Short mmCIF file of C-alpha atoms in Angstrom, two decimals:
data_model
loop_
_atom_site.label_atom_id
_atom_site.label_comp_id
_atom_site.label_asym_id
_atom_site.label_seq_id
_atom_site.Cartn_x
_atom_site.Cartn_y
_atom_site.Cartn_z
CA UNK A 1 -15.00 -2.64 2.08
CA UNK A 2 -14.19 -6.34 1.84
CA UNK A 3 -15.27 -8.60 -0.97
CA UNK A 4 -14.79 -12.23 -0.07
CA UNK A 5 -15.06 -13.77 -3.53
CA UNK A 6 -13.84 -12.20 -6.75
CA UNK A 7 -16.52 -11.63 -9.37
CA UNK A 8 -16.22 -13.51 -12.60
CA UNK A 9 -15.73 -11.93 -15.99
CA UNK A 10 -18.98 -13.24 -17.49
CA UNK A 11 -20.88 -10.75 -19.59
CA UNK A 12 -24.26 -11.41 -21.20
CA UNK A 13 -23.91 -10.42 -24.88
CA UNK A 14 -27.65 -9.74 -25.06
CA UNK A 15 -27.35 -6.54 -23.06
CA UNK A 16 -24.66 -3.87 -22.69
CA UNK A 17 -22.20 -3.78 -19.79
CA UNK A 18 -23.69 -2.16 -16.75
CA UNK A 19 -27.31 -3.04 -17.57
CA UNK A 20 -29.09 -5.10 -14.95
CA UNK A 21 -31.70 -7.70 -15.76
CA UNK A 22 -35.06 -6.51 -14.35
CA UNK A 23 -35.54 -9.77 -12.50
CA UNK A 24 -32.19 -9.47 -10.77
CA UNK A 25 -31.28 -7.14 -7.97
CA UNK A 26 -28.79 -7.14 -5.18
CA UNK A 27 -30.43 -10.30 -3.89
CA UNK A 28 -29.35 -12.08 -7.05
CA UNK A 29 -25.92 -12.57 -5.55
CA UNK A 30 -27.52 -15.15 -3.27
CA UNK A 31 -27.43 -17.47 -6.26
CA UNK A 32 -23.64 -17.30 -6.26
CA UNK A 33 -21.42 -19.14 -3.85
CA UNK A 34 -21.37 -16.97 -0.74
CA UNK A 35 -19.42 -17.25 2.45
CA UNK A 36 -21.31 -17.45 5.72
CA UNK A 37 -20.66 -13.74 6.30
CA UNK A 38 -21.93 -12.75 2.85
CA UNK A 39 -25.06 -14.88 3.23
CA UNK A 40 -25.80 -13.10 6.49
CA UNK A 41 -25.29 -9.72 4.82
CA UNK A 42 -27.62 -10.69 1.95
CA UNK A 43 -30.37 -11.63 4.41
CA UNK A 44 -29.93 -8.37 6.33
CA UNK A 45 -30.02 -6.41 3.04
CA UNK A 46 -33.34 -8.02 2.05
CA UNK A 47 -34.84 -7.19 5.44
CA UNK A 48 -33.80 -3.54 5.20
CA UNK A 49 -35.19 -3.27 1.67
CA UNK A 50 -38.51 -4.71 2.83
CA UNK A 51 -38.55 -2.27 5.75
CA UNK A 52 -37.92 0.73 3.51
CA UNK A 53 -40.53 -0.47 1.01
CA UNK A 54 -42.98 -1.12 3.83
CA UNK A 55 -42.64 2.48 5.06
CA UNK A 56 -43.30 3.75 1.53
CA UNK A 57 -46.41 1.57 1.25
CA UNK A 58 -47.64 2.76 4.66
CA UNK A 59 -47.15 6.39 3.61
CA UNK A 60 -49.09 5.71 0.39
CA UNK A 61 -52.00 4.11 2.29
CA UNK A 62 -52.06 6.95 4.80
CA UNK A 63 -52.01 9.49 1.98
CA UNK A 64 -54.95 7.82 0.18
CA UNK A 65 -57.17 7.73 3.26
CA UNK A 66 -56.19 11.22 4.42
CA UNK A 67 -56.73 12.67 0.95
CA UNK A 68 -60.16 11.02 0.67
CA UNK A 69 -61.37 12.10 4.12
CA UNK A 70 -59.71 15.52 4.52
CA UNK A 71 -62.90 17.38 3.55
CA UNK A 72 -64.82 15.71 6.33
CA UNK A 73 -61.94 15.89 8.78
CA UNK A 74 -59.87 19.01 8.06
CA UNK A 75 -57.09 17.97 10.46
CA UNK A 76 -56.32 15.09 8.08
CA UNK A 77 -54.84 17.73 5.75
CA UNK A 78 -51.77 17.72 8.00
CA UNK A 79 -51.64 13.94 7.90
CA UNK A 80 -51.97 14.03 4.13
CA UNK A 81 -49.12 16.58 3.86
CA UNK A 82 -46.86 14.46 6.07
CA UNK A 83 -47.64 11.29 4.11
CA UNK A 84 -47.17 13.13 0.83
CA UNK A 85 -43.75 14.43 1.94
CA UNK A 86 -42.78 10.97 3.20
CA UNK A 87 -43.63 9.39 -0.18
CA UNK A 88 -41.64 12.05 -2.04
CA UNK A 89 -38.67 11.58 0.24
CA UNK A 90 -38.86 7.79 0.03
CA UNK A 91 -39.12 7.79 -3.76
CA UNK A 92 -36.32 10.34 -4.18
CA UNK A 93 -33.94 8.41 -1.94
CA UNK A 94 -34.95 5.10 -3.56
CA UNK A 95 -34.02 6.63 -6.90
CA UNK A 96 -30.71 7.93 -5.52
CA UNK A 97 -29.73 4.60 -3.93
CA UNK A 98 -30.87 2.53 -6.90
CA UNK A 99 -29.03 4.79 -9.35
CA UNK A 100 -25.73 3.81 -7.74
CA UNK A 101 -26.08 0.17 -8.68
CA UNK A 102 -28.39 -0.08 -11.70
CA UNK A 103 -30.83 1.72 -13.97
CA UNK A 104 -34.00 2.50 -11.98
CA UNK A 105 -36.78 0.24 -13.34
CA UNK A 106 -34.47 -0.61 -16.24
CA UNK A 107 -34.80 2.91 -17.73
CA UNK A 108 -31.43 4.27 -18.90
CA UNK A 109 -31.71 7.65 -17.25
CA UNK A 110 -28.50 9.72 -17.52
CA UNK A 111 -26.13 9.55 -14.55
CA UNK A 112 -27.61 6.33 -13.21
CA UNK A 113 -26.06 2.83 -12.84
CA UNK A 114 -22.95 4.68 -11.73
CA UNK A 115 -20.98 1.72 -10.35
CA UNK A 116 -21.47 -0.64 -13.32
CA UNK A 117 -20.71 2.08 -15.86
CA UNK A 118 -17.73 3.59 -14.06
CA UNK A 119 -16.26 0.59 -12.26
CA UNK A 120 -12.91 0.95 -14.06
CA UNK A 121 -12.63 4.60 -13.05
CA UNK A 122 -13.69 3.67 -9.52
CA UNK A 123 -11.00 0.96 -9.42
CA UNK A 124 -8.37 3.40 -10.66
CA UNK A 125 -9.43 6.01 -8.10
CA UNK A 126 -9.44 3.42 -5.32
CA UNK A 127 -5.94 2.25 -6.29
CA UNK A 128 -4.69 5.83 -6.38
CA UNK A 129 -6.32 6.54 -3.01
CA UNK A 130 -4.66 3.50 -1.41
CA UNK A 131 -1.30 4.36 -2.98
CA UNK A 132 -1.42 7.96 -1.79
CA UNK A 133 -2.83 7.52 1.69
CA UNK A 134 -1.79 4.03 2.78
CA UNK A 135 1.31 3.09 0.77
CA UNK A 136 3.28 6.10 1.92
CA UNK A 137 6.79 5.26 3.09
CA UNK A 138 6.49 7.56 6.09
CA UNK A 139 3.08 6.19 7.07
CA UNK A 140 4.32 2.59 6.96
CA UNK A 141 7.50 3.35 8.89
CA UNK A 142 5.65 5.35 11.56
CA UNK A 143 3.16 2.53 12.02
CA UNK A 144 5.90 -0.08 12.33
CA UNK A 145 7.80 2.11 14.79
CA UNK A 146 4.71 2.44 16.99
CA UNK A 147 4.11 -1.31 16.99
CA UNK A 148 7.64 -2.28 18.13
CA UNK A 149 7.65 -5.46 16.09
CA UNK A 150 11.00 -6.65 17.43
CA UNK A 151 9.79 -6.83 21.02
CA UNK A 152 6.50 -8.52 20.10
CA UNK A 153 8.34 -11.03 17.92
CA UNK A 154 10.85 -11.62 20.72
CA UNK A 155 8.10 -12.30 23.26
CA UNK A 156 6.49 -14.78 20.88
CA UNK A 157 9.78 -16.53 20.06
CA UNK A 158 10.75 -16.76 23.74
CA UNK A 159 7.35 -18.22 24.68
CA UNK A 160 7.10 -22.03 25.01
CA UNK A 161 5.27 -22.54 21.72
CA UNK A 162 7.12 -19.99 19.59
CA UNK A 163 10.33 -21.91 18.97
CA UNK A 164 8.39 -25.14 18.39
CA UNK A 165 6.21 -23.40 15.80
CA UNK A 166 9.23 -21.93 14.00
CA UNK A 167 10.97 -25.32 14.03
CA UNK A 168 7.83 -27.02 12.70
CA UNK A 169 7.36 -24.52 9.90
CA UNK A 170 11.07 -24.60 9.09
CA UNK A 171 10.95 -28.39 8.84
CA UNK A 172 7.97 -28.14 6.50
CA UNK A 173 9.86 -25.65 4.33
CA UNK A 174 12.92 -27.92 4.17
CA UNK A 175 10.83 -30.98 3.30
CA UNK A 176 8.95 -29.00 0.66
CA UNK A 177 12.19 -27.69 -0.80
CA UNK A 178 13.64 -31.19 -1.07
CA UNK A 179 10.48 -32.37 -2.84
CA UNK A 180 10.70 -29.53 -5.33
CA UNK A 181 14.44 -29.77 -5.96
CA UNK A 182 15.59 -32.23 -8.59
CA UNK A 183 18.50 -34.35 -7.39
CA UNK A 184 20.21 -34.32 -10.78
CA UNK A 185 20.00 -30.53 -10.99
CA UNK A 186 21.42 -30.07 -7.49
CA UNK A 187 24.23 -32.53 -8.18
CA UNK A 188 25.01 -30.66 -11.40
CA UNK A 189 25.23 -27.40 -9.43
CA UNK A 190 27.54 -28.98 -6.83
CA UNK A 191 29.66 -30.51 -9.59
CA UNK A 192 29.91 -27.13 -11.32
CA UNK A 193 30.94 -25.44 -8.07
CA UNK A 194 33.59 -28.12 -7.43
CA UNK A 195 35.01 -27.68 -10.92
CA UNK A 196 34.96 -23.90 -10.71
CA UNK A 197 36.31 -23.39 -7.20
CA UNK A 198 38.28 -26.59 -6.57
CA UNK A 199 39.53 -27.98 -9.86
CA UNK A 200 39.89 -24.95 -12.11
CA UNK A 201 42.44 -23.06 -9.92
CA UNK A 202 45.94 -24.62 -9.92
CA UNK A 203 46.70 -26.56 -6.76
CA UNK A 204 50.47 -26.13 -6.66
CA UNK A 205 50.87 -22.48 -5.54
CA UNK A 206 48.18 -22.50 -2.79
CA UNK A 207 49.36 -25.89 -1.48
CA UNK A 208 52.95 -24.63 -1.56
CA UNK A 209 52.06 -21.46 0.37
CA UNK A 210 50.16 -23.48 2.97
CA UNK A 211 53.04 -25.97 3.29
CA UNK A 212 55.56 -23.12 3.58
CA UNK A 213 53.70 -21.66 6.56
CA UNK A 214 53.40 -25.10 8.18
CA UNK A 215 57.11 -25.89 7.71
CA UNK A 216 58.20 -22.41 8.78
CA UNK A 217 56.28 -22.71 12.06
CA UNK A 218 57.65 -26.23 12.65
CA UNK A 219 54.26 -27.93 12.77
CA UNK A 220 55.66 -30.80 10.69
CA UNK A 221 58.18 -31.79 13.37
CA UNK A 222 55.59 -33.85 15.23
CA UNK A 223 54.95 -35.87 12.09
CA UNK A 224 58.69 -36.38 11.55
CA UNK A 225 59.00 -37.48 15.20
CA UNK A 226 56.22 -39.99 14.67
CA UNK A 227 57.88 -41.43 11.55
CA UNK A 228 61.30 -41.66 13.26
CA UNK A 229 59.76 -43.32 16.33
CA UNK A 230 57.99 -45.87 14.17
CA UNK A 231 61.19 -46.54 12.24
CA UNK A 232 63.18 -47.05 15.46
CA UNK A 233 60.51 -49.37 16.82
CA UNK A 234 60.53 -51.40 13.62
CA UNK A 235 64.33 -51.78 13.68
CA UNK A 236 64.21 -52.80 17.36
CA UNK A 237 61.56 -55.46 16.71
CA UNK A 238 63.02 -56.87 13.46
CA UNK A 239 66.59 -58.05 14.20
CA UNK A 240 66.09 -61.29 12.29
CA UNK A 241 64.62 -59.49 9.28
CA UNK A 242 67.68 -57.19 9.02
CA UNK A 243 70.10 -60.13 9.40
CA UNK A 244 68.25 -62.17 6.76
CA UNK A 245 68.38 -59.26 4.33
CA UNK A 246 72.14 -59.12 4.73
CA UNK A 247 72.52 -62.90 4.36
CA UNK A 248 70.32 -63.02 1.25
CA UNK A 249 72.47 -60.41 -0.47
CA UNK A 250 75.94 -61.76 0.43
CA UNK A 251 77.93 -63.92 -2.04
CA UNK A 252 77.42 -67.70 -1.76
CA UNK A 253 81.12 -68.33 -1.07
CA UNK A 254 81.01 -66.26 2.15
CA UNK A 255 80.85 -68.54 5.20
CA UNK A 256 77.56 -68.54 7.10
CA UNK A 257 79.08 -67.40 10.39
CA UNK A 258 80.54 -64.38 8.59
CA UNK A 259 77.06 -63.52 7.30
CA UNK A 260 75.79 -63.68 10.86
CA UNK A 261 78.52 -61.36 12.11
CA UNK A 262 77.96 -58.90 9.28
CA UNK A 263 74.20 -59.02 9.76
CA UNK A 264 74.54 -58.32 13.47
CA UNK A 265 76.92 -55.46 12.77
CA UNK A 266 74.59 -53.93 10.20
CA UNK A 267 71.62 -54.27 12.57
CA UNK A 268 73.52 -52.60 15.41
CA UNK A 269 74.59 -49.73 13.20
CA UNK A 270 71.10 -49.21 11.85
CA UNK A 271 69.69 -49.28 15.37
CA UNK A 272 72.28 -46.77 16.59
CA UNK A 273 71.52 -44.54 13.61
CA UNK A 274 67.75 -44.54 14.11
CA UNK A 275 68.10 -43.90 17.84
CA UNK A 276 70.50 -41.03 17.16
CA UNK A 277 67.99 -39.48 14.77
CA UNK A 278 65.27 -40.10 17.36
CA UNK A 279 67.11 -38.46 20.25
CA UNK A 280 68.75 -35.52 18.48
CA UNK A 281 66.33 -32.76 17.35
CA UNK A 282 69.10 -31.19 15.29
CA UNK A 283 70.29 -34.39 13.62
CA UNK A 284 71.53 -34.06 10.08
CA UNK A 285 68.76 -36.31 8.81
CA UNK A 286 66.14 -34.07 10.39
CA UNK A 287 67.78 -31.02 8.87
CA UNK A 288 67.82 -32.75 5.49
CA UNK A 289 64.13 -33.53 5.82
CA UNK A 290 63.41 -29.89 6.70
CA UNK A 291 65.42 -28.69 3.70
CA UNK A 292 63.65 -31.12 1.39
CA UNK A 293 60.22 -30.10 2.56
CA UNK A 294 60.98 -26.37 2.30
CA UNK A 295 62.37 -26.85 -1.21
CA UNK A 296 59.23 -28.79 -2.12
CA UNK A 297 57.02 -25.94 -0.85
CA UNK A 298 58.98 -23.43 -2.94
CA UNK A 299 58.89 -25.64 -6.04
CA UNK A 300 55.10 -26.01 -5.72
CA UNK A 301 54.82 -22.24 -5.86
CA UNK A 302 57.44 -21.30 -8.45
CA UNK A 303 58.69 -24.35 -10.41
CA UNK A 304 56.57 -24.87 -13.56
CA UNK A 305 57.50 -28.54 -13.75
CA UNK A 306 56.48 -29.19 -10.15
CA UNK A 307 53.26 -27.20 -10.65
CA UNK A 308 52.48 -29.30 -13.73
CA UNK A 309 53.13 -32.51 -11.79
CA UNK A 310 50.74 -31.32 -9.08
CA UNK A 311 48.09 -30.66 -11.77
CA UNK A 312 48.63 -34.17 -13.16
CA UNK A 313 48.10 -35.65 -9.71
CA UNK A 314 44.94 -33.55 -9.28
CA UNK A 315 43.60 -34.75 -12.63
CA UNK A 316 44.31 -38.38 -11.71
CA UNK A 317 42.72 -38.10 -8.26
CA UNK A 318 39.68 -36.02 -9.29
CA UNK A 319 38.70 -36.95 -12.81
CA UNK A 320 35.19 -36.64 -14.22
CA UNK A 321 33.83 -39.84 -12.65
CA UNK A 322 35.32 -38.98 -9.27
CA UNK A 323 33.87 -35.44 -9.34
CA UNK A 324 30.41 -36.71 -10.24
CA UNK A 325 30.61 -39.33 -7.50
CA UNK A 326 31.74 -36.67 -5.02
CA UNK A 327 28.80 -34.40 -5.96
CA UNK A 328 26.35 -37.30 -5.68
CA UNK A 329 27.66 -38.41 -2.29
CA UNK A 330 27.75 -34.85 -0.96
CA UNK A 331 24.14 -34.08 -1.93
CA UNK A 332 22.89 -37.46 -0.78
CA UNK A 333 24.59 -37.08 2.59
CA UNK A 334 23.33 -33.53 3.13
CA UNK A 335 19.78 -34.41 2.07
CA UNK A 336 19.59 -37.53 4.20
CA UNK A 337 21.08 -35.81 7.25
CA UNK A 338 18.74 -32.81 7.05
CA UNK A 339 15.60 -34.88 6.48
CA UNK A 340 16.46 -37.17 9.37
CA UNK A 341 17.18 -34.19 11.61
CA UNK A 342 14.01 -32.23 10.83
CA UNK A 343 11.80 -35.32 11.18
CA UNK A 344 13.18 -36.11 14.63
CA UNK A 345 12.06 -33.66 17.34
CA UNK A 346 14.86 -34.95 19.58
CA UNK A 347 17.65 -34.58 17.03
CA UNK A 348 20.61 -32.36 17.91
CA UNK A 349 19.82 -30.03 15.02
CA UNK A 350 16.19 -29.54 16.09
CA UNK A 351 17.07 -29.06 19.77
CA UNK A 352 19.85 -26.59 19.04
CA UNK A 353 17.69 -24.73 16.54
CA UNK A 354 14.89 -24.32 19.09
CA UNK A 355 17.36 -23.17 21.72
CA UNK A 356 18.82 -20.63 19.30
CA UNK A 357 15.33 -19.32 18.45
CA UNK A 358 14.40 -18.94 22.13
CA UNK A 359 17.71 -17.27 22.89
CA UNK A 360 17.23 -14.83 20.04
CA UNK A 361 13.69 -14.04 21.24
CA UNK A 362 14.96 -13.40 24.77
CA UNK A 363 17.65 -11.08 23.44
CA UNK A 364 15.06 -9.14 21.43
CA UNK A 365 13.06 -8.61 24.63
CA UNK A 366 15.96 -7.72 26.93
CA UNK A 367 18.47 -6.09 24.60
CA UNK A 368 17.08 -2.68 23.67
CA UNK A 369 19.96 -1.98 21.30
CA UNK A 370 19.40 -5.19 19.33
CA UNK A 371 15.64 -4.60 19.25
CA UNK A 372 16.24 -1.09 17.96
CA UNK A 373 18.47 -2.40 15.17
CA UNK A 374 15.89 -5.02 14.19
CA UNK A 375 13.08 -2.43 14.19
CA UNK A 376 15.20 -0.08 12.10
CA UNK A 377 15.99 -2.87 9.64
CA UNK A 378 12.31 -3.83 9.36
CA UNK A 379 11.34 -0.18 8.86
CA UNK A 380 13.99 0.32 6.18
CA UNK A 381 12.97 -2.90 4.41
CA UNK A 382 9.28 -1.96 4.50
CA UNK A 383 10.10 1.55 3.33
CA UNK A 384 12.11 0.18 0.42
CA UNK A 385 9.32 -2.19 -0.58
CA UNK A 386 6.70 0.56 -0.42
CA UNK A 387 8.91 3.03 -2.22
CA UNK A 388 9.79 0.58 -4.98
CA UNK A 389 6.57 -1.38 -5.44
CA UNK A 390 3.80 0.97 -4.28
CA UNK A 391 2.50 1.46 -7.82
CA UNK A 392 2.54 -2.27 -8.46
CA UNK A 393 0.69 -2.98 -5.20
CA UNK A 394 -1.93 -0.34 -5.88
CA UNK A 395 -2.14 -1.59 -9.47
CA UNK A 396 -3.42 -4.92 -8.14
CA UNK A 397 -6.59 -3.11 -7.00
CA UNK A 398 -7.05 -1.31 -10.31
CA UNK A 399 -6.38 -4.40 -12.43
CA UNK A 400 -8.60 -6.62 -10.28
CA UNK A 401 -11.56 -4.25 -10.48
CA UNK A 402 -11.03 -3.90 -14.23
CA UNK A 403 -11.38 -7.69 -14.64
CA UNK A 404 -14.65 -7.84 -12.71
CA UNK A 405 -17.98 -8.17 -14.49
CA UNK A 406 -19.86 -4.86 -14.24
CA UNK A 407 -23.21 -6.24 -13.08
CA UNK A 408 -21.79 -8.68 -10.59
CA UNK A 409 -19.40 -6.04 -9.26
CA UNK A 410 -22.36 -3.80 -8.56
CA UNK A 411 -24.13 -6.63 -6.78
CA UNK A 412 -21.06 -7.43 -4.70
CA UNK A 413 -20.60 -3.83 -3.61
CA UNK A 414 -24.31 -3.48 -2.84
CA UNK A 415 -24.06 -6.63 -0.72
CA UNK A 416 -21.35 -5.00 1.39
CA UNK A 417 -22.83 -1.50 1.81
CA UNK A 418 -26.47 -1.85 0.70
CA UNK A 419 -27.84 -2.40 4.20
CA UNK A 420 -26.48 0.95 5.35
CA UNK A 421 -27.75 2.66 2.21
CA UNK A 422 -31.28 1.44 2.94
CA UNK A 423 -31.19 3.65 6.02
CA UNK A 424 -31.04 6.57 3.59
CA UNK A 425 -34.41 5.51 2.19
CA UNK A 426 -35.84 5.11 5.70
CA UNK A 427 -34.46 8.46 6.81
CA UNK A 428 -35.73 10.05 3.60
CA UNK A 429 -39.21 8.78 4.38
CA UNK A 430 -39.13 10.13 7.94
CA UNK A 431 -37.46 13.44 7.04
CA UNK A 432 -39.79 13.90 4.04
CA UNK A 433 -42.81 13.39 6.28
CA UNK A 434 -41.59 15.97 8.77
CA UNK A 435 -40.65 18.37 6.02
CA UNK A 436 -44.04 17.99 4.33
CA UNK A 437 -45.82 18.58 7.64
CA UNK A 438 -43.72 21.65 8.47
CA UNK A 439 -44.09 23.17 4.99
CA UNK A 440 -47.86 22.63 4.90
CA UNK A 441 -48.27 23.97 8.47
CA UNK A 442 -46.20 27.07 7.68
CA UNK A 443 -48.14 27.75 4.45
CA UNK A 444 -51.45 27.20 6.17
CA UNK A 445 -50.41 29.53 8.97
CA UNK A 446 -49.22 32.28 6.63
CA UNK A 447 -51.92 32.08 3.99
CA UNK A 448 -54.80 30.93 6.22
#
C-alpha cells in the first residue's frame, strides 16, 4: 500500500492511544491535507460505506414488513429469512471491518481496534517481510540481470537528448558544488597538498635522477647547441663591443693603434673559438659542459651540501606567501574555467563531454562484453548494498510506522484499503441473505 503523506505524532492526552473519537471515522482524514489521489480515494470510500449501509437498511425494512405480514402471506417467511440472514451477515462483517481500525461504537471489545493497538508490531512485521522477501541479494541481482540495465542506459545515453540531459545535470552538480564549497577551505586543502607532496620531499635527489636520465640520453645537447649558436651570433654581431672592451682595459701608455690591433686579434680569436665549438660536436668545451652537468646530477643525488643548497633554493622560491598565492591562483583558475565551461553549451569541455557520453552509450549498446561487465558491476554493487544495509533499509519502515500517531495511522490505512473492505460488508449482506434463505428452506422442508 502507498501512503502519500506521513502521519503526524500528535496524540490526544484525553484518550488512550488507539481510541477513536466517536465523531471521527475514516472520513476524518479529509480534514488533513490530502493529495488529489487521496481525496479521490476518500470520496470513493464514503460512497462504498453508504452503499453497504444502504443494503443493511434495506434488509432491515424488508425484514420488518415481511415479519409483520408473514401470517397473512406465508411465502413472506422466506423473504423474512433472507432479510434476517442478510442483516446478520451485514452486521457481522461491519463488526469485522470496523474492528480492524477502531473500537466498534467506541466500546473497547477485546481484539478490536487491531491496527491502532498493534501498529508497532505491524510495522516490525512489515519491515521483516520486506527484508526477507524483497531485500534478498539473489532477488535483487536476478531482477537487475533480467532488466539489462547497461543496454537500456546505453540506448538512453546514445539518444539525442540523453547526453544533453547528463551534461545539464552535471553542470548543475558542478555549480551546486562550487556554491557549497568554501574558497578558503579549498585553498587550504590545495596548500596542504602542495606542502605535503611538493615541498616536504627533498628536491635534490629526484631532480638529480631526472637530470641524470636527460644528460645520459643526450637530450641536453640541443640546448647546448642553442646557447653556442647564440654566443657565436653575438660575437659575430659585436665586433666593436669586443674591441672596446680590450681598449678600455689596456694601459693608458699603450698607443691607440696598438689597442686596435690587439682588439681585432682578440675578436678574431674569440670568433674562431666560438665557431669551432659550434661546428665540432666533440669539442673540448662541449665535453666539459657534459662533465659538469653529469657531476651536478650526481651531486644533487648524493652530495649533502648540494642537496642542502637545493633545499635553500626551494625555500626561497616557494616560501609561505608564494605557496598561498599558488593555491589561491590554482583554485581560482580551476573554478573560473569550469564555471565558464559548464555555462557555455558550445564550450570545448561541454561538447567533448557530450560526445564522450554518446560514445559510451553506443559502446554499451554494441559491445556485449562491455555491457556484460557493466551489468555485473551493477549487480555486485546492488548485492553489496542489499547485503550490508538490508536491515537498515527495512528499519526505515519499522521506525517510520513507530513514529506515526495510532489513530491517524489507522485512518490512513483505511483510506488506502477501506474501499475494498467495504465489499466484504456488501458480500456479507448478499451471502447472509442467501444463507438465511437456504437454511430456512431446508428446515422448512425437513420439519414441515
